[in-house]
């Protein structure tokens, strides 16, 4: 079985005119022929960040942009200017993906913030994040699930030759949510701990919507302490992780996932420019690192659905390193495939 190369999703670029986004799409499609992501360029502003991008998909809730970030404004069905901008930018980006991705036959991966990270980054109408209100966080998760289906169908229509669609839910805040470490608006307190059964339930709501559209649900987090077993229990069929942030228990969960036929994407390529020349990071050294990890688990490169990626998003990388990182991911994947 081939080892696949992919990217987490974000790329560098600040041009709001569209040229930078088109270039990112070209680079991703050329570099990742088997598992391309729909790129995100958060450097273009709030509408292009992980949260803004996801709010463009959310259905039935309106939002606006405040100095502190995105805020729910209700469910009037008449989006304000900021909300319309997020949707317009997403539509323009997907136009570029449709145009440049004609004939692409690999798997296409979409990225959205997961329900808990969204709840930890979006404010309620009267202030403080949605996380602090049981009903509001449930409503936001359901609105995400409702809008997600239309988004998946739109991308499928635009890229009819794609082999399959993957929806990646980004949950970098989940570990903090479960640990009661998300600060309140004042900064002096912390929101209450969310217990695993509730955390799993909201994830299941959104993951179920992905499955209902015939796409495969994956979850990504590069935060230490992310409960990988909980993610699998909620229905995730793929896990994307930063190899440097794995704990002892994480290795066992990832081994179980590979043996069960689920996807495991190991982030081993630096996501920001390394110290020293770019050439100091080699595909040979990175390949050896993955092989040692597999040996520790008692597995080989042909075990399950293994993937290789940068450790996290590439938005903070230089233009040159972002391209080098994708090339390294593909080279490592090819090396591992040949070993298997």
Short mmCIF file of C-alpha atoms in Angstrom, two decimals:
data_model
loop_
_atom_site.label_atom_id
_atom_site.label_comp_id
_atom_site.label_asym_id
_atom_site.label_seq_id
_atom_site.Cartn_x
_atom_site.Cartn_y
_atom_site.Cartn_z
CA UNK A 1 0.00 0.00 0.00
CA UNK A 2 1.30 3.45 -0.92
CA UNK A 3 2.20 5.97 1.76
CA UNK A 4 0.53 9.28 0.92
CA UNK A 5 1.82 12.83 1.23
CA UNK A 6 -0.46 15.70 2.15
CA UNK A 7 -0.50 19.10 3.88
CA UNK A 8 -2.43 20.33 6.88
CA UNK A 9 -4.02 23.13 4.87
CA UNK A 10 -2.65 26.62 5.48
CA UNK A 11 -0.09 28.26 3.19
CA UNK A 12 1.75 31.60 3.28
CA UNK A 13 0.39 34.52 1.29
CA UNK A 14 -1.20 37.92 1.95
CA UNK A 15 -2.38 39.07 -1.47
CA UNK A 16 -6.13 39.81 -1.35
CA UNK A 17 -6.38 40.06 -5.15
CA UNK A 18 -6.34 36.32 -5.72
CA UNK A 19 -2.92 35.81 -7.31
CA UNK A 20 -1.36 34.36 -4.14
CA UNK A 21 -4.26 31.97 -3.68
CA UNK A 22 -4.10 30.74 -7.26
CA UNK A 23 -0.38 30.14 -6.87
CA UNK A 24 -0.99 28.17 -3.65
CA UNK A 25 -3.57 26.01 -5.41
CA UNK A 26 -1.12 25.27 -8.24
CA UNK A 27 1.64 24.35 -5.80
CA UNK A 28 -0.60 22.05 -3.76
CA UNK A 29 -2.02 20.25 -6.79
CA UNK A 30 1.42 19.78 -8.34
CA UNK A 31 3.12 18.70 -5.10
CA UNK A 32 0.39 16.43 -3.74
CA UNK A 33 -0.97 14.36 -6.63
CA UNK A 34 -2.68 11.79 -4.41
CA UNK A 35 -4.06 13.81 -1.47
CA UNK A 36 -4.31 17.55 -2.08
CA UNK A 37 -5.78 19.99 0.42
CA UNK A 38 -7.93 22.97 -0.50
CA UNK A 39 -5.41 25.59 0.65
CA UNK A 40 -6.08 28.32 3.20
CA UNK A 41 -4.18 31.61 3.28
CA UNK A 42 -4.93 33.11 6.72
CA UNK A 43 -2.47 35.93 6.10
CA UNK A 44 -5.16 37.62 3.98
CA UNK A 45 -7.15 38.59 7.07
CA UNK A 46 -9.93 37.43 9.42
CA UNK A 47 -12.20 36.12 6.66
CA UNK A 48 -9.43 33.74 5.55
CA UNK A 49 -8.49 32.34 8.97
CA UNK A 50 -9.55 28.89 10.15
CA UNK A 51 -12.43 30.41 12.12
CA UNK A 52 -13.53 32.83 9.42
CA UNK A 53 -13.40 30.13 6.78
CA UNK A 54 -15.56 27.83 8.87
CA UNK A 55 -18.10 30.54 9.65
CA UNK A 56 -18.55 30.97 5.90
CA UNK A 57 -19.93 27.42 5.88
CA UNK A 58 -22.07 27.61 9.04
CA UNK A 59 -25.78 27.64 8.24
CA UNK A 60 -28.55 29.38 10.21
CA UNK A 61 -26.41 31.62 12.43
CA UNK A 62 -25.15 35.10 11.58
CA UNK A 63 -21.82 36.56 12.66
CA UNK A 64 -19.91 39.81 12.54
CA UNK A 65 -16.33 40.84 13.20
CA UNK A 66 -15.42 42.68 16.40
CA UNK A 67 -12.03 43.91 17.66
CA UNK A 68 -11.81 40.74 19.78
CA UNK A 69 -12.69 38.48 16.86
CA UNK A 70 -15.77 36.79 15.41
CA UNK A 71 -19.07 37.12 17.26
CA UNK A 72 -22.49 35.51 16.83
CA UNK A 73 -25.25 38.03 16.17
CA UNK A 74 -28.30 35.75 16.03
CA UNK A 75 -30.22 33.82 13.39
CA UNK A 76 -31.94 36.51 11.33
CA UNK A 77 -31.16 34.81 8.04
CA UNK A 78 -29.77 38.11 6.77
CA UNK A 79 -25.97 37.97 7.07
CA UNK A 80 -24.14 41.22 7.71
CA UNK A 81 -21.27 42.64 5.71
CA UNK A 82 -18.50 40.71 7.50
CA UNK A 83 -20.33 37.41 7.13
CA UNK A 84 -21.00 38.04 3.44
CA UNK A 85 -17.31 38.76 2.94
CA UNK A 86 -16.31 35.40 4.38
CA UNK A 87 -18.71 33.62 2.06
CA UNK A 88 -17.62 35.64 -0.94
CA UNK A 89 -13.96 34.90 -0.31
CA UNK A 90 -14.61 31.19 0.07
CA UNK A 91 -16.60 31.15 -3.19
CA UNK A 92 -13.79 32.98 -5.01
CA UNK A 93 -11.24 30.53 -3.65
CA UNK A 94 -13.32 27.56 -4.72
CA UNK A 95 -13.64 29.10 -8.19
CA UNK A 96 -9.85 28.99 -8.41
CA UNK A 97 -9.75 25.40 -7.14
CA UNK A 98 -12.37 24.40 -9.72
CA UNK A 99 -10.50 26.05 -12.59
CA UNK A 100 -7.02 24.83 -11.71
CA UNK A 101 -8.11 21.41 -10.43
CA UNK A 102 -9.81 20.17 -13.58
CA UNK A 103 -8.69 16.60 -14.21
CA UNK A 104 -7.27 16.12 -10.72
CA UNK A 105 -7.87 12.45 -9.86
CA UNK A 106 -6.48 12.21 -6.34
CA UNK A 107 -8.34 12.64 -3.07
CA UNK A 108 -9.30 16.21 -2.14
CA UNK A 109 -9.18 17.29 1.50
CA UNK A 110 -11.24 20.18 2.93
CA UNK A 111 -10.42 21.80 6.26
CA UNK A 112 -12.83 23.31 8.79
CA UNK A 113 -12.55 24.17 12.46
CA UNK A 114 -14.05 21.46 14.64
CA UNK A 115 -16.98 22.25 16.95
CA UNK A 116 -14.88 22.69 20.10
CA UNK A 117 -12.24 24.93 18.56
CA UNK A 118 -15.03 26.96 16.98
CA UNK A 119 -16.78 27.26 20.35
CA UNK A 120 -13.51 28.42 21.93
CA UNK A 121 -12.84 31.12 19.33
CA UNK A 122 -16.27 32.61 18.52
CA UNK A 123 -18.02 34.99 20.93
CA UNK A 124 -21.66 35.03 21.99
CA UNK A 125 -23.73 38.15 21.20
CA UNK A 126 -23.15 39.60 24.68
CA UNK A 127 -19.50 38.69 24.94
CA UNK A 128 -17.24 35.83 26.00
CA UNK A 129 -16.83 32.73 23.90
CA UNK A 130 -19.55 30.27 22.97
CA UNK A 131 -17.78 27.63 25.02
CA UNK A 132 -19.26 29.10 28.21
CA UNK A 133 -22.87 28.36 27.19
CA UNK A 134 -24.08 24.76 26.83
CA UNK A 135 -26.93 25.66 24.51
CA UNK A 136 -24.90 28.04 22.37
CA UNK A 137 -22.12 25.56 21.75
CA UNK A 138 -24.66 22.89 20.78
CA UNK A 139 -26.39 25.32 18.40
CA UNK A 140 -23.07 26.28 16.82
CA UNK A 141 -22.09 22.63 16.30
CA UNK A 142 -25.45 21.88 14.71
CA UNK A 143 -25.16 24.94 12.46
CA UNK A 144 -21.74 23.72 11.36
CA UNK A 145 -23.13 20.25 10.65
CA UNK A 146 -26.02 21.76 8.68
CA UNK A 147 -23.78 23.91 6.48
CA UNK A 148 -21.07 21.34 6.02
CA UNK A 149 -23.17 19.17 3.72
CA UNK A 150 -23.71 21.93 1.18
CA UNK A 151 -20.00 22.74 1.26
CA UNK A 152 -19.02 19.14 0.53
CA UNK A 153 -21.53 18.91 -2.31
CA UNK A 154 -20.23 22.16 -3.77
CA UNK A 155 -16.63 20.95 -3.83
CA UNK A 156 -17.67 17.58 -5.25
CA UNK A 157 -19.53 19.35 -8.07
CA UNK A 158 -16.52 21.54 -8.79
CA UNK A 159 -14.03 18.64 -8.87
CA UNK A 160 -15.94 15.72 -10.40
CA UNK A 161 -12.82 13.71 -11.27
CA UNK A 162 -11.53 13.60 -7.68
CA UNK A 163 -11.25 10.06 -6.35
CA UNK A 164 -12.76 10.93 -2.95
CA UNK A 165 -13.33 13.74 -0.48
CA UNK A 166 -11.93 14.02 3.03
CA UNK A 167 -13.16 16.60 5.54
CA UNK A 168 -10.53 17.51 8.11
CA UNK A 169 -11.81 19.00 11.35
CA UNK A 170 -9.13 21.12 13.02
CA UNK A 171 -9.30 20.84 16.81
CA UNK A 172 -6.22 22.58 18.25
CA UNK A 173 -8.28 23.87 21.23
CA UNK A 174 -9.80 20.53 22.23
CA UNK A 175 -7.11 19.63 24.77
CA UNK A 176 -7.53 23.02 26.48
CA UNK A 177 -11.32 22.66 26.47
CA UNK A 178 -11.11 19.30 28.22
CA UNK A 179 -8.53 20.59 30.71
CA UNK A 180 -10.52 23.69 31.65
CA UNK A 181 -7.72 25.88 30.34
CA UNK A 182 -9.60 28.21 27.99
CA UNK A 183 -9.51 31.74 29.51
CA UNK A 184 -12.64 33.79 30.09
CA UNK A 185 -13.02 37.20 28.48
CA UNK A 186 -11.51 38.96 31.50
CA UNK A 187 -8.43 36.78 31.38
CA UNK A 188 -8.64 36.19 35.13
CA UNK A 189 -10.65 32.98 35.04
CA UNK A 190 -11.00 29.78 33.05
CA UNK A 191 -14.03 28.16 31.49
CA UNK A 192 -15.25 25.02 33.17
CA UNK A 193 -13.92 21.68 32.05
CA UNK A 194 -15.97 19.93 29.41
CA UNK A 195 -16.31 16.23 30.17
CA UNK A 196 -15.40 13.64 27.52
CA UNK A 197 -18.96 12.34 26.87
CA UNK A 198 -20.16 15.84 25.92
CA UNK A 199 -17.03 16.51 23.91
CA UNK A 200 -17.60 13.29 21.99
CA UNK A 201 -21.28 14.03 21.42
CA UNK A 202 -20.68 17.33 19.60
CA UNK A 203 -17.89 15.80 17.55
CA UNK A 204 -20.24 12.98 16.59
CA UNK A 205 -22.81 15.54 15.41
CA UNK A 206 -20.37 17.12 12.97
CA UNK A 207 -18.62 13.90 11.97
CA UNK A 208 -22.00 12.33 11.26
CA UNK A 209 -22.74 15.12 8.78
CA UNK A 210 -19.46 14.40 6.99
CA UNK A 211 -20.26 10.70 6.72
CA UNK A 212 -23.81 11.45 5.52
CA UNK A 213 -22.31 13.25 2.50
CA UNK A 214 -20.10 10.31 1.57
CA UNK A 215 -16.88 12.02 2.66
CA UNK A 216 -14.36 10.61 5.12
CA UNK A 217 -13.97 12.42 8.47
CA UNK A 218 -10.46 13.15 9.73
CA UNK A 219 -9.40 15.22 12.71
CA UNK A 220 -6.21 17.23 13.04
CA UNK A 221 -4.57 18.68 16.12
CA UNK A 222 -0.96 19.65 16.68
CA UNK A 223 -1.60 20.36 20.38
CA UNK A 224 -0.12 18.07 23.03
CA UNK A 225 -2.67 16.19 25.10
CA UNK A 226 -5.31 15.87 22.38
CA UNK A 227 -7.40 12.77 23.23
CA UNK A 228 -6.87 10.68 20.12
CA UNK A 229 -8.91 7.76 21.47
CA UNK A 230 -11.87 10.09 22.01
CA UNK A 231 -11.60 11.29 18.42
CA UNK A 232 -11.67 7.75 17.10
CA UNK A 233 -14.57 6.91 19.36
CA UNK A 234 -16.50 9.89 17.97
CA UNK A 235 -16.12 8.51 14.46
CA UNK A 236 -12.91 10.01 13.07
CA UNK A 237 -11.47 7.72 10.41
CA UNK A 238 -8.25 9.64 10.08
CA UNK A 239 -5.88 11.36 12.54
CA UNK A 240 -3.33 14.03 11.62
CA UNK A 241 -0.74 14.64 14.34
CA UNK A 242 2.52 16.43 15.06
CA UNK A 243 5.09 13.71 15.72
CA UNK A 244 6.90 15.93 18.24
CA UNK A 245 3.84 16.26 20.49
CA UNK A 246 2.86 12.64 20.93
CA UNK A 247 2.64 11.13 24.40
CA UNK A 248 3.13 7.48 25.30
CA UNK A 249 -0.57 6.65 25.07
CA UNK A 250 -0.85 8.36 21.68
CA UNK A 251 1.47 5.85 20.04
CA UNK A 252 -0.81 2.98 21.06
CA UNK A 253 -3.91 4.74 19.68
CA UNK A 254 -2.20 5.47 16.38
CA UNK A 255 -1.03 1.87 16.08
CA UNK A 256 -4.59 0.68 16.70
CA UNK A 257 -5.87 3.10 14.07
CA UNK A 258 -3.43 1.84 11.45
CA UNK A 259 -4.24 -1.77 12.22
CA UNK A 260 -7.96 -1.00 11.93
CA UNK A 261 -7.50 0.49 8.47
CA UNK A 262 -7.90 4.13 9.49
CA UNK A 263 -5.60 6.85 8.16
CA UNK A 264 -2.74 8.18 10.26
CA UNK A 265 -0.85 11.20 8.92
CA UNK A 266 2.39 11.76 10.78
CA UNK A 267 3.63 15.35 10.79
CA UNK A 268 7.41 15.09 10.59
CA UNK A 269 8.44 17.89 8.22
CA UNK A 270 9.11 21.24 9.96
CA UNK A 271 6.25 23.67 9.33
CA UNK A 272 8.44 26.77 9.65
CA UNK A 273 11.83 27.54 8.20
CA UNK A 274 14.56 25.50 9.92
CA UNK A 275 17.66 27.07 11.36
CA UNK A 276 20.43 26.97 8.81
CA UNK A 277 20.13 26.11 5.11
CA UNK A 278 16.87 24.55 3.94
CA UNK A 279 18.87 21.64 2.60
CA UNK A 280 19.89 20.66 6.13
CA UNK A 281 16.51 18.92 6.46
CA UNK A 282 16.65 15.86 4.22
CA UNK A 283 14.10 13.34 3.11
CA UNK A 284 16.50 10.56 4.11
CA UNK A 285 16.66 11.69 7.75
CA UNK A 286 12.90 12.20 7.90
CA UNK A 287 12.28 8.79 6.38
CA UNK A 288 14.53 7.17 8.97
CA UNK A 289 12.59 8.92 11.71
CA UNK A 290 9.28 7.48 10.49
CA UNK A 291 10.84 4.03 10.14
CA UNK A 292 12.06 4.16 13.73
CA UNK A 293 8.56 5.16 14.86
CA UNK A 294 7.03 2.26 12.96
CA UNK A 295 9.63 -0.13 14.40
CA UNK A 296 8.71 1.02 17.89
CA UNK A 297 5.09 0.13 17.14
CA UNK A 298 6.00 -3.19 15.55
CA UNK A 299 4.63 -2.06 12.17
CA UNK A 300 6.06 -1.50 8.71
CA UNK A 301 5.38 1.18 6.06
CA UNK A 302 2.84 -1.09 4.35
CA UNK A 303 0.74 -1.29 7.52
CA UNK A 304 -2.59 0.47 7.13
CA UNK A 305 -3.08 3.89 5.60
CA UNK A 306 -0.01 5.87 6.56
CA UNK A 307 0.54 9.45 5.45
CA UNK A 308 3.27 12.07 5.84
CA UNK A 309 2.84 15.82 6.17
CA UNK A 310 4.35 18.96 7.67
CA UNK A 311 3.99 19.07 11.45
CA UNK A 312 1.33 21.78 11.24
CA UNK A 313 0.06 24.43 8.84
CA UNK A 314 2.55 26.33 6.69
CA UNK A 315 1.12 29.84 7.09
CA UNK A 316 4.13 30.90 9.17
CA UNK A 317 6.67 29.55 6.70
CA UNK A 318 8.47 31.47 3.98
CA UNK A 319 7.33 31.05 0.40
CA UNK A 320 10.36 28.89 -0.39
CA UNK A 321 10.11 26.69 2.68
CA UNK A 322 6.40 26.01 2.19
CA UNK A 323 7.19 24.52 -1.19
CA UNK A 324 10.21 22.67 0.13
CA UNK A 325 8.10 21.22 2.95
CA UNK A 326 5.55 19.81 0.49
CA UNK A 327 8.32 18.38 -1.66
CA UNK A 328 9.90 16.75 1.38
CA UNK A 329 6.57 15.26 2.44
CA UNK A 330 6.15 13.68 -0.97
CA UNK A 331 9.75 12.42 -1.06
CA UNK A 332 9.41 10.80 2.37
CA UNK A 333 6.13 9.18 1.36
CA UNK A 334 7.75 7.81 -1.80
CA UNK A 335 10.73 6.49 0.18
CA UNK A 336 8.45 4.71 2.63
CA UNK A 337 6.35 3.24 -0.17
CA UNK A 338 9.48 1.80 -1.77
CA UNK A 339 10.57 0.33 1.58
CA UNK A 340 7.18 -1.34 2.01
#
